[in-house]
Coordinates of C-alpha atoms and ligand atoms in Angstrom, one line a residue:
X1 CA 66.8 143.4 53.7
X2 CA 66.7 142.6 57.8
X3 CA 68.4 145.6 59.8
X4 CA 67.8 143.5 63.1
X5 CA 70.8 141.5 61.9
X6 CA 73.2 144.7 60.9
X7 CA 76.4 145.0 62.9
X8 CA 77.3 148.4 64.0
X9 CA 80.4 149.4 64.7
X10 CA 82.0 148.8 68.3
X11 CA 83.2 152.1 69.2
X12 CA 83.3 156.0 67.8
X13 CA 87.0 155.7 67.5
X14 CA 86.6 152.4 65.5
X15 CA 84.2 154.2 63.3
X16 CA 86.6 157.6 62.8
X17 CA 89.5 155.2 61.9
X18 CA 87.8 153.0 59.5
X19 CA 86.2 155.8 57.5
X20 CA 89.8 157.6 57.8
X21 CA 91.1 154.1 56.7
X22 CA 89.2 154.1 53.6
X23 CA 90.3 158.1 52.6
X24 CA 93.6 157.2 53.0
X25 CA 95.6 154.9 50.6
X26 CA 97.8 155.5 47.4
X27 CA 95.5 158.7 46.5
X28 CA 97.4 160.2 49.6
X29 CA 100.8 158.6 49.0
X30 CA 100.9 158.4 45.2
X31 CA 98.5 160.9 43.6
X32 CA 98.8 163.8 46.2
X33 CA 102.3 164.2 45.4
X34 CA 102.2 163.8 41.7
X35 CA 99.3 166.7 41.5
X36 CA 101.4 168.9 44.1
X37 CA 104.7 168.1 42.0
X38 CA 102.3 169.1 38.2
X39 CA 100.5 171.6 39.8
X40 CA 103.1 174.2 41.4
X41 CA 103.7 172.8 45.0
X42 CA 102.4 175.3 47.8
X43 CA 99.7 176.9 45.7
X44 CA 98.2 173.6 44.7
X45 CA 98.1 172.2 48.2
X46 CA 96.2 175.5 49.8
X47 CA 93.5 174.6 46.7
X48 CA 93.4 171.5 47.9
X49 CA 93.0 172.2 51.8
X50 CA 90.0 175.0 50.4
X51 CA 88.5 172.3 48.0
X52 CA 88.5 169.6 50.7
X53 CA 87.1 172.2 53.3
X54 CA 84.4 173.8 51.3
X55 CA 83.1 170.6 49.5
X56 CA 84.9 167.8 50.8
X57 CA 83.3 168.2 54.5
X58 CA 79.8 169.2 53.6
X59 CA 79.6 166.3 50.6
X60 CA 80.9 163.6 53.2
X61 CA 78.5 164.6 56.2
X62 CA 75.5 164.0 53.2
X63 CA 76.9 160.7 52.9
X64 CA 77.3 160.2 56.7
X65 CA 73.6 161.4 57.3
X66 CA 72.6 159.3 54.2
X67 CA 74.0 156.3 55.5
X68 CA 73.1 156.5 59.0
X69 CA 69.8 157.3 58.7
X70 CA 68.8 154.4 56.4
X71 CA 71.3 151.9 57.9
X72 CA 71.4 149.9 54.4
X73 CA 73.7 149.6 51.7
X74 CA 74.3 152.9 49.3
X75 CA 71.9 152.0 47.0
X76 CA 69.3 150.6 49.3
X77 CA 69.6 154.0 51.0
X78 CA 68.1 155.9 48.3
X79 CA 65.2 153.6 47.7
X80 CA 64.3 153.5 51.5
X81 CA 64.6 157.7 51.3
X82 CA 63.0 158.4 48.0
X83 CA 61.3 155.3 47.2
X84 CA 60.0 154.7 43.4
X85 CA 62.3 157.8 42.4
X86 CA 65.5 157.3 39.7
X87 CA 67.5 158.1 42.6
X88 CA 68.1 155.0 43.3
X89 CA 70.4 155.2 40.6
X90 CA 72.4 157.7 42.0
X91 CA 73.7 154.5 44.6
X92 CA 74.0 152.3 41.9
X93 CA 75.8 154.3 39.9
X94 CA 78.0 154.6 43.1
X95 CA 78.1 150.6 43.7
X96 CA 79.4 150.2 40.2
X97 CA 82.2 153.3 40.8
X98 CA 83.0 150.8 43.8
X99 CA 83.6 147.9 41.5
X100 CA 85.6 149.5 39.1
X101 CA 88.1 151.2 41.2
X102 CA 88.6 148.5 43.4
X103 CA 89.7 146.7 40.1
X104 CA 92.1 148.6 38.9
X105 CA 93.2 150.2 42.3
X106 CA 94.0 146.5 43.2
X107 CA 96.6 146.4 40.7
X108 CA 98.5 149.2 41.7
X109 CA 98.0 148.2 45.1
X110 CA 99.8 144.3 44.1
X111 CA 102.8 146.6 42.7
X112 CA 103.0 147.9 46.2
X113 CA 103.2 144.1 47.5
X114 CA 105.7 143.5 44.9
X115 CA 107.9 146.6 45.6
X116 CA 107.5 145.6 49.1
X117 CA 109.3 142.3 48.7
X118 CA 111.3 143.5 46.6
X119 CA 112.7 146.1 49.1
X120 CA 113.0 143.4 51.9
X121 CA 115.1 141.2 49.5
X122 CA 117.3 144.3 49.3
X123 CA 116.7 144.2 45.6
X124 CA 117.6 147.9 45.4
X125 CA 121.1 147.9 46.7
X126 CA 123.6 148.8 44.2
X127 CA 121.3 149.8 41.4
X128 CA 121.7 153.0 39.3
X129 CA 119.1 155.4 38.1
X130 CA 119.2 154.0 34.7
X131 CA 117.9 150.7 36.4
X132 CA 115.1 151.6 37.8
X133 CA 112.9 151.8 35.0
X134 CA 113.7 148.7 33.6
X135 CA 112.9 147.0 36.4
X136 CA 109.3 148.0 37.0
X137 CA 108.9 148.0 33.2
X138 CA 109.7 144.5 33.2
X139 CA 107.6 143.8 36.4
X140 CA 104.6 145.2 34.8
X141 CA 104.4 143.8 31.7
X142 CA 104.7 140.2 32.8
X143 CA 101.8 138.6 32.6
X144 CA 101.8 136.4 35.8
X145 CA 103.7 138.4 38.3
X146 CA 101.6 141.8 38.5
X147 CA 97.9 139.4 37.9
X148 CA 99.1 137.2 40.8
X149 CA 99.7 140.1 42.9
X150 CA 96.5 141.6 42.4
X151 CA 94.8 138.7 43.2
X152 CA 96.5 138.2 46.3
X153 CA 95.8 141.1 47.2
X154 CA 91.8 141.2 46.3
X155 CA 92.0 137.6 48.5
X156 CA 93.5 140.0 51.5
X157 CA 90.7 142.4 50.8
X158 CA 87.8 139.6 50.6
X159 CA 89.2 137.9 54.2
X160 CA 89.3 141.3 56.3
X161 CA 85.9 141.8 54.7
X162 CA 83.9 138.5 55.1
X163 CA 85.2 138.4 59.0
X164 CA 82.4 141.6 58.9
X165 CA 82.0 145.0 60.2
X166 CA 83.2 144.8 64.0
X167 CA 85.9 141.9 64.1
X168 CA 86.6 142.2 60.4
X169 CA 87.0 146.0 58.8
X170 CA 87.1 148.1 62.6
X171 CA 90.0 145.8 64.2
X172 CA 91.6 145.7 61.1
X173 CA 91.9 149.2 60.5
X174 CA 92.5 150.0 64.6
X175 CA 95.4 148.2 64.1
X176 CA 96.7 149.5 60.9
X177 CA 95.9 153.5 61.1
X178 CA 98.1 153.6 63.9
X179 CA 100.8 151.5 62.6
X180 CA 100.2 153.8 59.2
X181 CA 101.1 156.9 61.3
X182 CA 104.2 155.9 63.2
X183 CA 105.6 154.4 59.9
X184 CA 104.7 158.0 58.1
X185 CA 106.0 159.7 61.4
X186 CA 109.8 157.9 61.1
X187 CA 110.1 158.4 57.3
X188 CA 109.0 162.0 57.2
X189 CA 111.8 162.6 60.2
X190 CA 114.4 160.6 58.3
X191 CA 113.4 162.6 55.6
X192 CA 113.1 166.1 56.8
X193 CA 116.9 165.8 58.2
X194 CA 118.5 164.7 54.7
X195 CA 120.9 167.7 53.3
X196 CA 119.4 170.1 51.2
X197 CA 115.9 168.7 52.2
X198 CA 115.0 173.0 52.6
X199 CA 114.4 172.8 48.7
X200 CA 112.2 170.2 49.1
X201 CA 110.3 172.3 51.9
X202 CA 110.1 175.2 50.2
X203 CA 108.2 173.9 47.7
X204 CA 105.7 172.2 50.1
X205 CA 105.1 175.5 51.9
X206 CA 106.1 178.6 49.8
X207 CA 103.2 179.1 48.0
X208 CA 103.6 180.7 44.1
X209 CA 100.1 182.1 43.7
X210 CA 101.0 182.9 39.7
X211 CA 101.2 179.1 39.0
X212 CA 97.5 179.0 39.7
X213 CA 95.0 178.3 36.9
X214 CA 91.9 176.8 36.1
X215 CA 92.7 173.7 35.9
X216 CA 95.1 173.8 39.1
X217 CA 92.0 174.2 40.5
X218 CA 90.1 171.5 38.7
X219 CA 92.9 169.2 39.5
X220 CA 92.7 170.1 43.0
X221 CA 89.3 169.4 43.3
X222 CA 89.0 166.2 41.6
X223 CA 92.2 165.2 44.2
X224 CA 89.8 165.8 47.1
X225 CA 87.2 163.8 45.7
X226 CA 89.4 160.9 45.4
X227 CA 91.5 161.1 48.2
X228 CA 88.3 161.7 50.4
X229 CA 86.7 157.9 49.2
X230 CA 83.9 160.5 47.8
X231 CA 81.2 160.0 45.3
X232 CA 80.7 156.5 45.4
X233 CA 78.6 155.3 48.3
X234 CA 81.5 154.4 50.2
X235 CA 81.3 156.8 53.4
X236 CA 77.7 156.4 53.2
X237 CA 77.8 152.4 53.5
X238 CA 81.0 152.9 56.3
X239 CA 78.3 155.2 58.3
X240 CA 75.4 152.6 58.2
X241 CA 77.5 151.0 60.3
X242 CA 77.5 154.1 63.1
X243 CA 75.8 154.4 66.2
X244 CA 72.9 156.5 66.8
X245 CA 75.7 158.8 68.9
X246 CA 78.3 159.3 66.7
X247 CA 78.6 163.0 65.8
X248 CA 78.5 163.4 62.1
X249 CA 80.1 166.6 62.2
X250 CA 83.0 165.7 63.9
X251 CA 83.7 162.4 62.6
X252 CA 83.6 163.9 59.1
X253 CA 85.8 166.5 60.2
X254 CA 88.5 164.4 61.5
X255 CA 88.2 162.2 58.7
X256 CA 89.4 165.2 56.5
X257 CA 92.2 166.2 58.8
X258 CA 93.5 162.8 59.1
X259 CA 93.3 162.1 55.2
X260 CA 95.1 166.0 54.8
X261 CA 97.9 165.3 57.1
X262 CA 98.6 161.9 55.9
X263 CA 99.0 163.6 52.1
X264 CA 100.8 166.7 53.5
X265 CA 102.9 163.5 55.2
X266 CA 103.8 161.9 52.0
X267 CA 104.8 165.1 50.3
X268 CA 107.0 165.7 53.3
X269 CA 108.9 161.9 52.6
X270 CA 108.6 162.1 49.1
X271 CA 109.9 166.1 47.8
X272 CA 113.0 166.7 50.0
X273 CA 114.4 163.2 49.5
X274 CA 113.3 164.0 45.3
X275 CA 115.7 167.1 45.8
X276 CA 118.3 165.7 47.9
X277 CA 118.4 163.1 45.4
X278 CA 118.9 165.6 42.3
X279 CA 115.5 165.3 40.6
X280 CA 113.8 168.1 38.9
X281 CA 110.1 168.2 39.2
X282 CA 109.2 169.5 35.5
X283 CA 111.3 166.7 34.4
X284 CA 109.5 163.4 34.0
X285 CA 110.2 162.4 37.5
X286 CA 107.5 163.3 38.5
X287 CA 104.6 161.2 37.0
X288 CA 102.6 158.0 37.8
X289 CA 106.1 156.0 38.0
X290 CA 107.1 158.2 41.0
X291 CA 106.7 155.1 43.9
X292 CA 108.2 152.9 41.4
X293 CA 110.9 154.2 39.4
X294 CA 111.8 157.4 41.0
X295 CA 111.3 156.5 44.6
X296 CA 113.6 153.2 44.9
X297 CA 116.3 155.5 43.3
X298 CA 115.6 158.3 45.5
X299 CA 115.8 155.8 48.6
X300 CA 119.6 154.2 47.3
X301 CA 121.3 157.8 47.0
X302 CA 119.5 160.2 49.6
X303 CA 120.3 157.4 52.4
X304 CA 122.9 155.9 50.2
X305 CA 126.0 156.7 53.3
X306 CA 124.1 154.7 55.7
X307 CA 122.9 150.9 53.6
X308 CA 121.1 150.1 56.6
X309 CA 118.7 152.7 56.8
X310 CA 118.7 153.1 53.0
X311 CA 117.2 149.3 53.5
X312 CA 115.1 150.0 56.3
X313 CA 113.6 153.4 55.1
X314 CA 112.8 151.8 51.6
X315 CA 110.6 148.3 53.3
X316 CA 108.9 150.4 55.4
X317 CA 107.8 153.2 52.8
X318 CA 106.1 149.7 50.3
X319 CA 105.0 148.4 53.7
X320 CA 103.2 151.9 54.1
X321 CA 101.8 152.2 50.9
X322 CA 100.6 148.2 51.4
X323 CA 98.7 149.4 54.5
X324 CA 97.6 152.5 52.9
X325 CA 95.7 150.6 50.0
X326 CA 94.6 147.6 51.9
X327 CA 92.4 149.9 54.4
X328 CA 90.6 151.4 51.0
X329 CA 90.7 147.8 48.9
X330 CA 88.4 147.0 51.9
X331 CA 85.8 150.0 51.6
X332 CA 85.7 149.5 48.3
X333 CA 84.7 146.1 48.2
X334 CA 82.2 146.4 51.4
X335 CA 80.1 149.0 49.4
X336 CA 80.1 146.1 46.6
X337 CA 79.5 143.5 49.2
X338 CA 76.7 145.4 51.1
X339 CA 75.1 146.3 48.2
X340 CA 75.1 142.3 46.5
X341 CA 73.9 141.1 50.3
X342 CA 71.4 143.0 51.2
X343 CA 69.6 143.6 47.4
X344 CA 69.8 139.9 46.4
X345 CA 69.1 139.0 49.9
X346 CA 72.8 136.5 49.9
X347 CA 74.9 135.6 52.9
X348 CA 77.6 138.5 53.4
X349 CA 80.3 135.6 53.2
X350 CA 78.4 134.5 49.3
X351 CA 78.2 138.1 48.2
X352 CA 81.7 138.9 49.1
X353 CA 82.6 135.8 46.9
X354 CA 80.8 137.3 44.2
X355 CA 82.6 140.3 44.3
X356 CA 86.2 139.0 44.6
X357 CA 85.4 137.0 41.8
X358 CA 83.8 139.2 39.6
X359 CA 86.4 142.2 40.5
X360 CA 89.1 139.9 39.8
X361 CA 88.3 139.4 36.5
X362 CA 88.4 143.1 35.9
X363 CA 91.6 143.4 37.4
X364 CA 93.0 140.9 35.2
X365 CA 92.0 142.7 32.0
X366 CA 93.3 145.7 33.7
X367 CA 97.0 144.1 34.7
X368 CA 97.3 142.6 31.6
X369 CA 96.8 146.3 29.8
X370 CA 100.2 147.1 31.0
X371 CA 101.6 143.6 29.0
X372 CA 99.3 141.4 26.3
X373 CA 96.8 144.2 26.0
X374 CA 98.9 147.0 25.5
X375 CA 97.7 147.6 22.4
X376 CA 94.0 147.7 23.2
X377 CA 92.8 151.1 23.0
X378 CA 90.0 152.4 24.3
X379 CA 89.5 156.6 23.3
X380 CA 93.0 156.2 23.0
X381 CA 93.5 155.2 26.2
X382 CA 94.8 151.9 27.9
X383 CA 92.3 149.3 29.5
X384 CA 93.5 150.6 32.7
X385 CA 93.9 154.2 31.7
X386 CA 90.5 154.3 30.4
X387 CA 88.9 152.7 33.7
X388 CA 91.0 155.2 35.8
X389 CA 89.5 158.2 33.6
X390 CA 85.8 157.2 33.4
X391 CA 85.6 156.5 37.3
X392 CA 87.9 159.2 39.3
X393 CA 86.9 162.2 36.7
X394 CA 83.8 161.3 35.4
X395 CA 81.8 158.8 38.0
X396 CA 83.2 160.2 41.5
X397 CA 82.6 163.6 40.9
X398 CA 78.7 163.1 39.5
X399 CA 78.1 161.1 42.2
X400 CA 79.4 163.7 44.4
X401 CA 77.2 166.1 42.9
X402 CA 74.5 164.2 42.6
X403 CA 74.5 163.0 46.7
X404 CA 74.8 167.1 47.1
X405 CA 72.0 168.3 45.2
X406 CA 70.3 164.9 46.9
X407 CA 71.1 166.0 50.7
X408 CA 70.7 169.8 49.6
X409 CA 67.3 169.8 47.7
X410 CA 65.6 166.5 48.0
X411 CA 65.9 165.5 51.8
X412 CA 63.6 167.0 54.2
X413 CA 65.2 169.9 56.0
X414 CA 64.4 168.4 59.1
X415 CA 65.7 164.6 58.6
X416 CA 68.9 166.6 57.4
X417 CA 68.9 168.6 61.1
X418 CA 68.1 165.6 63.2
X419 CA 70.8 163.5 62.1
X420 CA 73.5 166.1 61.7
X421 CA 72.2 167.5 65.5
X422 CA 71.6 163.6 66.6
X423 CA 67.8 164.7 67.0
X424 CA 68.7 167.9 68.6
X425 CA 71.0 167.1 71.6
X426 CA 74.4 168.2 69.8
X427 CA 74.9 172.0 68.7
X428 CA 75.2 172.6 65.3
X429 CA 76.0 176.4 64.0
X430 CA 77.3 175.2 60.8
X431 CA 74.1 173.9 59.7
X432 CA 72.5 177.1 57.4
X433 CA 76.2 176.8 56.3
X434 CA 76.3 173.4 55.3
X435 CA 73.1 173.0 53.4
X436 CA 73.8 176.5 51.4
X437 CA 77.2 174.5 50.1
X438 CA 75.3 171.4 49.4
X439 CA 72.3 173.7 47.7
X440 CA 74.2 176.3 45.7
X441 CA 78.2 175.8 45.7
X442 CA 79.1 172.3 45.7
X443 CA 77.0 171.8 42.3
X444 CA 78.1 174.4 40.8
X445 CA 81.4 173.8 41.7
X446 CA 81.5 170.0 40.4
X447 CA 79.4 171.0 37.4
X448 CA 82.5 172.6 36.3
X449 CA 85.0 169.8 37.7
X450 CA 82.9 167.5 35.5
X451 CA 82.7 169.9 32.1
X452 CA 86.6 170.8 32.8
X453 CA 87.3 167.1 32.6
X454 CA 85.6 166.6 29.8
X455 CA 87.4 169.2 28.2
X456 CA 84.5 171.7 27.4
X457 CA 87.4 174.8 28.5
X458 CA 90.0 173.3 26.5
Ligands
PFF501 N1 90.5 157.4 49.1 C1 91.3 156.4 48.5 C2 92.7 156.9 48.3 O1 93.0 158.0 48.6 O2 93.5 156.1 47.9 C3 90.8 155.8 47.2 C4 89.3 155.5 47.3 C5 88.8 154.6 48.3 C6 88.4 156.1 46.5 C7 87.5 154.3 48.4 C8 87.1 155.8 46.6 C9 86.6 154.9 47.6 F1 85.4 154.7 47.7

């Protein structure tokens, strides 16, 4: 591994935006507002915000510090700071999190493609609800369309990231995070001012503190995990890539915001056009077919008076979500590629070959679960299904415990001080706070995440 040849990135904004790049994607846009929708709206949401503030900060400045201070890959970073330990494991269990993710989220992520096209070809106009389902049904289950779109969209993925850190994975996301928030900014004002959108708000902001319940709270928690890119190495490999001067602190901190106003965005897009539209949300409305079946619907009849912005409205929401995923595909895959280029000691344009490939083998197996392989079971589950459980509930939040206890109990106090204080010259009073989370709270806290997912309270 030769550091002397590492790119950094260019610029602390170009470092904020990338990380904030990876966080947000269709955990923000898809799975925020499903969980708010199962999970009693307002009361879920302030969960969130306390689960992504409590854990969620502290767990992505270890990462950050992690990263930084080792300037290598997420597994090389624990063998360079606790060398002959099994913590080196802890990265690779993250690298393999990476890989898996990446190919299943890449299939979801070529839906979003599809959809997109779809929407531009006006494909929606004139359809009823009873459509809708049909449609995606049919999308999904063949074969060639949904595999072909997640490979194009892995290729997509494998170009921004063999162009490399600075003039690959920090313009590209300069240009898109921007883009990402004016497009969120005109659908949530389009969709703020539909009739009878104060339903829809309500359940955003009033919060119903009796719908709380254990595993409200477990849900919340593993929804900051995921939405946050945490767990996995990911943040940690983005922040070998910072400068010596960028404040961990803040960048994690405006990471989090960013990531928690684009969800609180998409909830404010997605629930008052649902009501304005007629939905219930204890109805099955409200589940994983939400972008696909409920939303194209939603898009005909709450903007239905005006075709023309019923048109525009609906390209620019799969545009969003397109942008949304692309920014993580590309995280995902540079912890893989990182990882494959600097252990095996290959070109970054070889290993990033190596992962496309083998990721897109995956992904196959895991587009074709929704068509050939339906029947395959695995614990019950689907290919897909099962790939999605093992690594969001399972993987993510033991890494995530596993990088806390890491930063908490194994890392020398003072390595932990020096980078979060950049040696000193940056005030920190949240330090004592920080490391009493990372010590005591955030195990604990994802000790029970983990056992709740497992279905030891059940
Ligand atoms: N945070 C991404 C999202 O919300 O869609 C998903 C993700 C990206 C998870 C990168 C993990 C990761 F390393």
């Amino acid at each position: 591994m030769s550091n002397n040849t590492r790119e950094n990135f260019g610029s602390k904004l170009g470092a904020v935006l990338a990380a904030a790049g990876s966080a947000v994607g269709l955990g923000n846009i898809w799975r925020f507002p499903i969980e708010t929708g199962q999970n009693g709206g307002a009361a879920f949401i302030l969960i969130y915000i306390g689960c992504v503030l409590l854990l969620g900060i502290p767990i992505m400045m270890s990462e950050f510090l992690i990263g930084r201070h080792t300037q290598a890959n997420t597994a090389g970073a624990y063998r360079v700071l606790a060398p002959g330990t099994p913590w080196r494991w802890v990265g690779r269990l993250g690298v393999l999190s990476g890989f898996v993710i990446l190919s299943y989220y890449s299939v979801v992520a070529g839906w979003t493609a599809e959809y997109t096209v779809l929407a531009i070809g006006n494909h929606f106009d004139g359809k009823t609800a009873a459509d809708f389902p049909a449609i995606f049904a049919k999308f999904v289950s063949n074969p060639w369309k949904s595999v072909l779109w997640m490979l194009g969209f892995l290729m997509a993925t494998h170009f921004v990231v063999i162009r490399g850190v600075k003039s690959g994975i920090e313009k590209f996301s300069k240009l898109m995070m921007p883009a990402l928030f004016v497009i969120m900014l005109v659908l949530t004002i389009c969709s703020v001012m539909l009739p009878g959108s104060s339903e829809g708000l309500e359940f955003l902001f009033r919060p119903d503190f009796s719908k709380i319940t254990g595993s409200v709270v477990l849900s919340a928690m593993g929804q900051a995990f995921f939405s946050l890119s945490l767990g996995l190495g990911c943040l940690c490999t983005y922040a070998s890539y910072f400068s010596k001067e960028t404040n961990i602190g803040k960048t994690a901190l405006n990471v989090a915001v960013i990531d928690t106003m684009v969800a609180i965005m998409s909830g404010l897009i997605i629930f008052p056009a649902v009501f304005n539209a007629g939905y219930t949300l204890d109805s099955g409305d409200i589940g994983p077919s939400l972008l696909f079946i409920t939303m194209p619907n939603v898009f005909g009849q709450a903007f239905g008076g005006v075709p023309a912005l019923a048109y525009g409205v609906s390209v620019l929401f799969y545009f969003l979500l397109v942008l949304a995923a692309l920014t993580s595909t590309i995280s995902m895959h540079e912890v893989v590629t990182a990882y494959v280029s600097e252990e095996f000691n290959t070109t970054r344009r070889k290993a990033a070959l190596i992962v496309t490939l083998a990721c897109s083998i995956v992904g196959v197996v895991c587009a074709l679960s929704f068509g050939p392989f339906d029947g395959v079971r695995i614990f019950g589950m689907s290919i897909f299904d099962f790939f999605d459980y093992v690594a969001s509930n399972i993987m993510l939040p033991l890494g995530g415990m596993l990088i806390a206890v890491f930063a908490g109990w194994y890392l020398d106090k003072k390595l932990v001080r020096d980078e979060i204080t950049n040696r000193g010259t940056l005030r920190a009073s949240y330090l004592r706070l920080v490391i009493f989370i990372l010590r005591y709270i955030a195990p604990v806290a994802i000790g029970l995440i983990l056992l709740g997912q497992l279905g030891v309270f059940r």
